[in-house]
Structures are given as structure tokens and as C-alpha cells.
Amino acid sequence: MKNPKNNKVPFIILFLIHTILLGSAFYKYKKKKHLFTLLMANIGLAYLLEFFVLNLFKAYKYKPRVLKNNFFDNIFGAILSQAIFVPFTAVFITAFKLGGGWKVLGGVYFTLVEILFLRLKVYKHYWWKTVYTLVLIPIYFYISDLWNFFLSKRNHLIRFISLFLMIMVTEANLLFLFASSRKIRFGFGRYHSWTEHFIVVPIYAISISFFSTLSFLKENNWSAKRRVLVMYIGLDFIFKKLRIAKERFHIADYYLIRILMIFLYGKYRDWVYGECKSVKLNDFQDEKVTQMVSNQK
């Protein structure tokens, strides 16, 4: 009989390999904040895909056997894959400006890893097919390159989405820690199942992230921070009133964490836009007009 503890080994090996890749990328790349923004955007895009493929439509299942609860263990495996293995590789390829051949090779590599994981029974398919991985991974690597290009050009829309994704990734990971420590659970009705929880959590995180991004868009100041705090309080009140959220926090601890997150999101804003740069909503339209004029010339 296979020892369940051995399930951890391939995940640990991949974690070490891809951590080295990311470390090499940050060592090479001079603009560390820029690269961190790209990394978080890549993770955010992977999380959005995972919401549909894993949370909603149950395409596959991870079995790292790290957490006792099967739901959390599955999500933890997804976090390792979508927040570490694939995004770390994408950032490495982008930072070192590796071409199309390397991207295809990366797709083959992850396909072989997937086949190995299936044989080791640390990963299980339901309706997902390995060929999807072979096709989608190189596309993901190309998206990383394009995202980096538009970030470098200080494109307003890409920077806005990047900030949103940075906040969303942080919120999603924070909420996973809250749930795994039994501090919070989302759902409908009297009993909140973990299936319901992992469907509601992304919606909650996306709502918070979008409002926080809009609040910090113009400037990272006290007014923006107050708006986000009021939003936290209001959203928390609504979810409790509708009995969608069950919390076991001491209120002082909960809002201390929330305040710290607000300061962190303000710092994200400064990394994306610059500490002194003020952004207006009509900048998005102004940029389009400028591009049209340039094209006509």
C-alpha cells in the first residue's frame, strides 16, 4: 500500500525547482517591483481560470496530502500549481526573454509533469485532458510576455488590471488561511458546505479587489484608505445579515488584519503607478485618443 506521506514529495521537489527559477529571474531583473507586479498578475490570471475549471466545474483534483481536510488539500494543491509552479516559470521565461521554442518546451515539461502526477496518483482527472495543458501553457507564457510589454509601456488599462489582480491574489490567499484555520466560512442556508465556500470566496475577493483598486486609482492617501475600510465594514455587514458568512474572529483582530491589508494594497498601488503619480479615470480615454492621433500621423 502506498504511504500517503509520499504524495508530498513530488510537490516539494517542484516547489524547490520553481523557487530557484523565480530567484534567478529576480536576480537578473533590475526592476524588482515591476517583476513582482508581473508575477502577481500572472498568478491572478491563473486564479481566475482556476475558479471556473476547478471550483465550479471540477475538472481535476490534487492530492498533496498536506492538509487533513480533502477540500483544503485539493485547493492547496491548486495554489501550489497556479501560484507557484506555472507563474514562477512564466516569470522566468519572460525575465530571460526566452523565445517561442522555450515556451513550447515549457508546455511539454508541464505535460510530462502532469502525466507523472497522474501515474503517482497525486493528481486525478475528471473531464480535463492532458492535451489542454500542452496547448494552454505556451499560450499562458506568451500572455506573460505581452503583459510585461504593456506594463513596461505604462499602459493604463494593464496597470489597472494588474493592481486589481495583485489585490485579488492577496485576498484569495488570506481568505484561504482564514478558512483553513476555521475562522471564516461562506455559503447559503443554515449549513455552509465547503463546496459553497470555495464558490463564494472568489466572488467576495473579486468584489473587495475591484472596489479597492478603484479607491486607490487616483492616489494612495488617507481618503482612499478610509473608503476601503468602510467598504470592508459594509460588505461584512451585508454578508452577515444575509447569513452568507460565518465568522469566528475577535472583532479587534479581524479589523487589525484588514487595516494592515489596506496599507499593503496602498503600497501595491505605489509599486504599480509610482508614489507621486496621480491617475484619473479619463486617462484611459486620453491614452486611446493619443494612440489614434499617432497612428494618423
Short mmCIF file of C-alpha atoms in Angstrom, two decimals:
data_model
loop_
_atom_site.label_atom_id
_atom_site.label_comp_id
_atom_site.label_asym_id
_atom_site.label_seq_id
_atom_site.Cartn_x
_atom_site.Cartn_y
_atom_site.Cartn_z
CA MET A 1 0.00 0.00 0.00
CA LYS A 2 1.24 3.47 -0.89
CA ASN A 3 2.20 5.74 2.00
CA PRO A 4 0.08 8.95 1.75
CA LYS A 5 3.04 10.94 3.07
CA ASN A 6 4.88 10.20 -0.18
CA ASN A 7 2.33 12.38 -2.02
CA LYS A 8 4.14 15.43 -0.70
CA VAL A 9 7.47 14.53 -2.27
CA PRO A 10 6.79 15.48 -5.94
CA PHE A 11 5.16 18.76 -4.82
CA ILE A 12 8.18 19.58 -2.64
CA ILE A 13 10.59 18.82 -5.50
CA LEU A 14 8.66 21.05 -7.92
CA PHE A 15 8.45 23.78 -5.28
CA LEU A 16 12.24 23.80 -4.93
CA ILE A 17 12.82 23.76 -8.71
CA HIS A 18 10.45 26.64 -9.45
CA THR A 19 11.61 28.69 -6.46
CA ILE A 20 15.11 28.55 -7.93
CA LEU A 21 13.71 29.67 -11.30
CA LEU A 22 11.95 32.64 -9.70
CA GLY A 23 15.01 33.54 -7.64
CA SER A 24 17.10 33.55 -10.82
CA ALA A 25 14.56 35.84 -12.53
CA PHE A 26 14.62 38.36 -9.68
CA TYR A 27 18.41 38.21 -9.52
CA LYS A 28 18.66 39.04 -13.23
CA TYR A 29 15.87 41.63 -13.47
CA LYS A 30 16.75 45.13 -12.25
CA LYS A 31 13.19 46.39 -11.80
CA LYS A 32 12.13 44.19 -8.88
CA LYS A 33 8.79 45.91 -8.25
CA HIS A 34 7.90 45.66 -11.91
CA LEU A 35 8.71 41.93 -11.90
CA PHE A 36 6.71 41.40 -8.70
CA THR A 37 3.74 43.14 -10.33
CA LEU A 38 4.07 40.83 -13.34
CA LEU A 39 4.27 37.79 -11.07
CA MET A 40 1.13 38.74 -9.15
CA ALA A 41 -0.73 39.47 -12.41
CA ASN A 42 0.27 36.04 -13.74
CA ILE A 43 -0.93 34.39 -10.53
CA GLY A 44 -4.18 36.36 -10.67
CA LEU A 45 -4.90 35.26 -14.25
CA ALA A 46 -4.24 31.65 -13.23
CA TYR A 47 -6.56 32.02 -10.22
CA LEU A 48 -9.38 33.35 -12.41
CA LEU A 49 -9.06 30.35 -14.72
CA GLU A 50 -8.90 28.01 -11.73
CA PHE A 51 -12.13 29.46 -10.35
CA PHE A 52 -14.01 28.14 -13.37
CA VAL A 53 -12.02 24.98 -14.10
CA LEU A 54 -11.60 23.70 -10.52
CA ASN A 55 -14.05 25.46 -8.20
CA LEU A 56 -17.09 25.49 -10.47
CA PHE A 57 -16.63 22.65 -12.95
CA LYS A 58 -14.40 20.20 -11.01
CA ALA A 59 -12.02 19.40 -13.88
CA TYR A 60 -9.43 17.67 -11.71
CA LYS A 61 -8.30 17.05 -8.15
CA TYR A 62 -4.96 17.50 -6.36
CA LYS A 63 -3.82 15.11 -3.61
CA PRO A 64 -0.69 16.51 -1.96
CA ARG A 65 -1.81 15.07 1.41
CA VAL A 66 -0.57 18.14 3.27
CA LEU A 67 -3.89 19.13 4.88
CA LYS A 68 -6.27 16.68 6.53
CA ASN A 69 -9.43 18.12 5.03
CA ASN A 70 -9.77 16.90 1.41
CA PHE A 71 -11.30 20.18 0.21
CA PHE A 72 -8.44 22.24 1.63
CA ASP A 73 -5.85 19.74 0.44
CA ASN A 74 -7.23 19.98 -3.11
CA ILE A 75 -7.23 23.81 -3.03
CA PHE A 76 -3.74 23.84 -1.51
CA GLY A 77 -2.52 21.69 -4.41
CA ALA A 78 -4.17 24.13 -6.82
CA ILE A 79 -2.44 27.05 -5.08
CA LEU A 80 0.94 25.32 -5.49
CA SER A 81 0.24 24.81 -9.18
CA GLN A 82 -1.40 28.14 -10.06
CA ALA A 83 0.55 30.42 -7.68
CA ILE A 84 3.99 28.79 -7.82
CA PHE A 85 4.78 26.16 -10.44
CA VAL A 86 3.29 27.75 -13.57
CA PRO A 87 3.55 31.51 -12.76
CA PHE A 88 7.12 31.22 -11.46
CA THR A 89 8.09 29.53 -14.73
CA ALA A 90 6.25 32.18 -16.77
CA VAL A 91 8.12 35.00 -15.00
CA PHE A 92 11.43 33.17 -15.51
CA ILE A 93 10.77 32.83 -19.27
CA THR A 94 9.71 36.49 -19.54
CA ALA A 95 12.63 37.83 -17.46
CA PHE A 96 15.21 35.92 -19.52
CA LYS A 97 13.41 36.79 -22.80
CA LEU A 98 13.23 33.17 -23.89
CA GLY A 99 11.64 32.60 -27.29
CA GLY A 100 8.81 30.50 -28.66
CA GLY A 101 10.80 27.27 -28.62
CA TRP A 102 11.31 27.58 -24.88
CA LYS A 103 7.62 28.28 -24.38
CA VAL A 104 6.68 25.12 -26.27
CA LEU A 105 9.31 23.23 -24.28
CA GLY A 106 7.73 24.60 -21.11
CA GLY A 107 4.37 23.24 -22.26
CA VAL A 108 5.93 19.81 -22.88
CA TYR A 109 7.60 19.94 -19.45
CA PHE A 110 4.33 20.62 -17.62
CA THR A 111 2.57 17.97 -19.71
CA LEU A 112 5.16 15.39 -18.63
CA VAL A 113 4.80 16.54 -15.02
CA GLU A 114 1.05 16.10 -15.30
CA ILE A 115 1.41 12.57 -16.72
CA LEU A 116 3.84 11.70 -13.90
CA PHE A 117 1.46 13.09 -11.27
CA LEU A 118 -1.38 11.02 -12.72
CA ARG A 119 0.71 7.86 -12.53
CA LEU A 120 1.82 8.67 -8.98
CA LYS A 121 -1.87 9.24 -8.12
CA VAL A 122 -1.18 12.61 -6.53
CA TYR A 123 -3.44 14.19 -9.12
CA LYS A 124 -6.67 13.00 -10.76
CA HIS A 125 -8.55 13.98 -13.93
CA TYR A 126 -12.33 14.18 -14.14
CA TRP A 127 -13.04 15.81 -17.51
CA TRP A 128 -9.70 17.61 -18.00
CA LYS A 129 -7.39 16.24 -20.71
CA THR A 130 -3.60 16.43 -20.76
CA VAL A 131 -3.65 17.93 -24.25
CA TYR A 132 -5.32 21.03 -22.76
CA THR A 133 -2.22 21.56 -20.64
CA LEU A 134 0.05 21.09 -23.66
CA VAL A 135 -1.82 23.79 -25.59
CA LEU A 136 -2.67 26.29 -22.84
CA ILE A 137 0.70 26.52 -21.06
CA PRO A 138 2.63 28.05 -24.03
CA ILE A 139 -0.27 30.49 -24.58
CA TYR A 140 -0.01 31.48 -20.91
CA PHE A 141 3.73 32.12 -21.37
CA TYR A 142 3.01 34.36 -24.38
CA ILE A 143 0.43 36.28 -22.33
CA SER A 144 3.10 36.85 -19.67
CA ASP A 145 5.42 38.36 -22.29
CA LEU A 146 2.66 40.63 -23.63
CA TRP A 147 1.66 41.68 -20.12
CA ASN A 148 5.26 42.58 -19.37
CA PHE A 149 5.47 44.62 -22.59
CA PHE A 150 2.37 46.70 -21.80
CA LEU A 151 3.46 47.15 -18.17
CA SER A 152 6.79 48.48 -19.45
CA LYS A 153 4.88 50.89 -21.70
CA ARG A 154 2.88 52.02 -18.63
CA ASN A 155 -0.40 51.14 -20.31
CA HIS A 156 -3.22 52.45 -18.06
CA LEU A 157 -5.59 49.52 -18.57
CA ILE A 158 -2.93 46.87 -17.93
CA ARG A 159 -1.72 48.67 -14.82
CA PHE A 160 -5.30 48.95 -13.53
CA ILE A 161 -5.93 45.22 -14.09
CA SER A 162 -2.52 44.38 -12.59
CA LEU A 163 -3.34 46.25 -9.38
CA PHE A 164 -6.73 44.53 -9.26
CA LEU A 165 -5.10 41.11 -9.69
CA MET A 166 -2.46 41.83 -7.04
CA ILE A 167 -5.15 42.66 -4.50
CA MET A 168 -7.33 39.72 -5.57
CA VAL A 169 -4.48 37.20 -5.18
CA THR A 170 -3.66 38.53 -1.72
CA GLU A 171 -7.33 38.45 -0.69
CA ALA A 172 -7.81 34.91 -2.01
CA ASN A 173 -4.75 33.61 -0.16
CA LEU A 174 -5.73 35.44 3.02
CA LEU A 175 -9.25 34.01 2.90
CA PHE A 176 -7.80 30.52 2.36
CA LEU A 177 -5.78 30.93 5.57
CA PHE A 178 -8.88 32.17 7.41
CA ALA A 179 -10.94 29.21 6.19
CA SER A 180 -8.28 26.56 6.84
CA SER A 181 -7.98 27.83 10.42
CA ARG A 182 -11.80 27.70 10.73
CA LYS A 183 -12.09 31.46 11.22
CA ILE A 184 -14.49 32.06 8.35
CA ARG A 185 -16.87 30.10 6.12
CA PHE A 186 -19.11 31.27 3.27
CA GLY A 187 -22.23 29.58 1.99
CA PHE A 188 -26.00 29.66 1.76
CA GLY A 189 -28.67 28.44 4.14
CA ARG A 190 -28.17 27.12 7.63
CA TYR A 191 -25.25 24.82 6.84
CA HIS A 192 -22.35 26.20 4.78
CA SER A 193 -20.61 23.44 2.86
CA TRP A 194 -17.01 23.79 1.73
CA THR A 195 -18.18 23.39 -1.86
CA GLU A 196 -20.30 26.52 -1.44
CA HIS A 197 -17.48 28.27 0.38
CA PHE A 198 -14.99 27.89 -2.47
CA ILE A 199 -17.58 29.18 -4.95
CA VAL A 200 -18.43 32.28 -2.88
CA VAL A 201 -14.85 33.14 -1.85
CA PRO A 202 -13.66 34.21 -5.34
CA ILE A 203 -16.75 36.42 -5.75
CA TYR A 204 -16.07 38.01 -2.35
CA ALA A 205 -12.37 38.51 -3.17
CA ILE A 206 -13.15 39.97 -6.61
CA SER A 207 -15.66 42.43 -5.09
CA ILE A 208 -13.17 43.65 -2.49
CA SER A 209 -10.36 43.86 -5.04
CA PHE A 210 -12.32 45.82 -7.62
CA PHE A 211 -13.54 48.41 -5.11
CA SER A 212 -10.08 48.70 -3.53
CA THR A 213 -8.50 49.23 -6.95
CA LEU A 214 -10.97 51.99 -7.78
CA SER A 215 -10.38 53.60 -4.38
CA PHE A 216 -6.60 53.66 -4.80
CA LEU A 217 -6.67 54.55 -8.51
CA LYS A 218 -6.23 58.30 -8.07
CA GLU A 219 -3.85 58.30 -5.08
CA ASN A 220 -2.67 56.26 -2.13
CA ASN A 221 -3.86 58.60 0.61
CA TRP A 222 -5.89 58.51 3.83
CA SER A 223 -9.12 59.22 2.00
CA ALA A 224 -8.64 56.13 -0.18
CA LYS A 225 -7.78 54.01 2.85
CA ARG A 226 -10.91 55.17 4.68
CA ARG A 227 -13.09 54.30 1.68
CA VAL A 228 -11.69 50.78 1.56
CA LEU A 229 -12.18 50.33 5.33
CA VAL A 230 -15.80 51.49 5.07
CA MET A 231 -16.27 49.06 2.19
CA TYR A 232 -14.90 46.21 4.33
CA ILE A 233 -17.29 47.07 7.14
CA GLY A 234 -20.28 47.43 4.80
CA LEU A 235 -19.60 44.22 2.86
CA ASP A 236 -19.00 42.29 6.07
CA PHE A 237 -22.30 43.59 7.49
CA ILE A 238 -24.23 42.63 4.33
CA PHE A 239 -22.77 39.10 4.22
CA LYS A 240 -23.56 38.54 7.88
CA LYS A 241 -27.06 39.98 7.53
CA LEU A 242 -27.77 37.64 4.61
CA ARG A 243 -26.15 34.77 6.56
CA ILE A 244 -23.70 34.16 3.75
CA ALA A 245 -20.68 34.48 6.07
CA LYS A 246 -19.97 32.83 9.41
CA GLU A 247 -17.00 34.25 11.31
CA ARG A 248 -15.20 33.26 14.49
CA PHE A 249 -12.94 36.28 14.75
CA HIS A 250 -12.42 38.57 17.66
CA ILE A 251 -13.55 41.81 16.03
CA ALA A 252 -10.36 43.68 17.05
CA ASP A 253 -8.14 41.00 15.46
CA TYR A 254 -10.20 40.95 12.28
CA TYR A 255 -10.06 44.69 11.68
CA LEU A 256 -6.40 44.89 12.64
CA ILE A 257 -5.67 42.42 9.83
CA ARG A 258 -7.94 44.37 7.48
CA ILE A 259 -6.20 47.67 8.26
CA LEU A 260 -2.80 46.06 7.60
CA MET A 261 -4.13 44.78 4.27
CA ILE A 262 -5.32 48.28 3.35
CA PHE A 263 -1.81 49.65 3.89
CA LEU A 264 -0.38 46.77 1.84
CA TYR A 265 -2.80 47.46 -1.04
CA GLY A 266 -1.80 51.12 -0.93
CA LYS A 267 1.81 50.02 -1.26
CA TYR A 268 0.84 47.83 -4.24
CA ARG A 269 -0.69 50.92 -5.82
CA ASP A 270 2.58 52.84 -5.40
CA TRP A 271 4.57 49.99 -6.95
CA VAL A 272 2.28 49.88 -9.99
CA TYR A 273 1.73 53.61 -10.57
CA GLY A 274 4.55 55.30 -8.71
CA GLU A 275 4.31 57.11 -5.38
CA CYS A 276 3.76 60.60 -6.79
CA LYS A 277 1.74 59.78 -9.87
CA SER A 278 -1.93 60.77 -9.75
CA VAL A 279 -4.22 58.85 -12.09
CA LYS A 280 -7.62 59.92 -13.40
CA LEU A 281 -10.30 57.72 -14.87
CA ASN A 282 -10.29 59.73 -18.10
CA ASP A 283 -6.61 58.83 -18.59
CA PHE A 284 -7.84 55.59 -20.17
CA GLN A 285 -9.74 57.60 -22.79
CA ASP A 286 -6.89 60.11 -23.21
CA GLU A 287 -4.48 57.29 -23.99
CA LYS A 288 -6.75 55.93 -26.72
CA VAL A 289 -7.02 59.41 -28.31
CA THR A 290 -3.23 59.83 -28.23
CA GLN A 291 -2.73 56.47 -29.90
CA MET A 292 -5.26 57.33 -32.63
CA VAL A 293 -3.51 60.64 -33.35
CA SER A 294 -0.14 58.88 -33.52
CA ASN A 295 -1.50 56.30 -35.93
CA GLN A 296 -2.88 59.01 -38.22
CA LYS A 297 0.48 60.70 -38.34
#
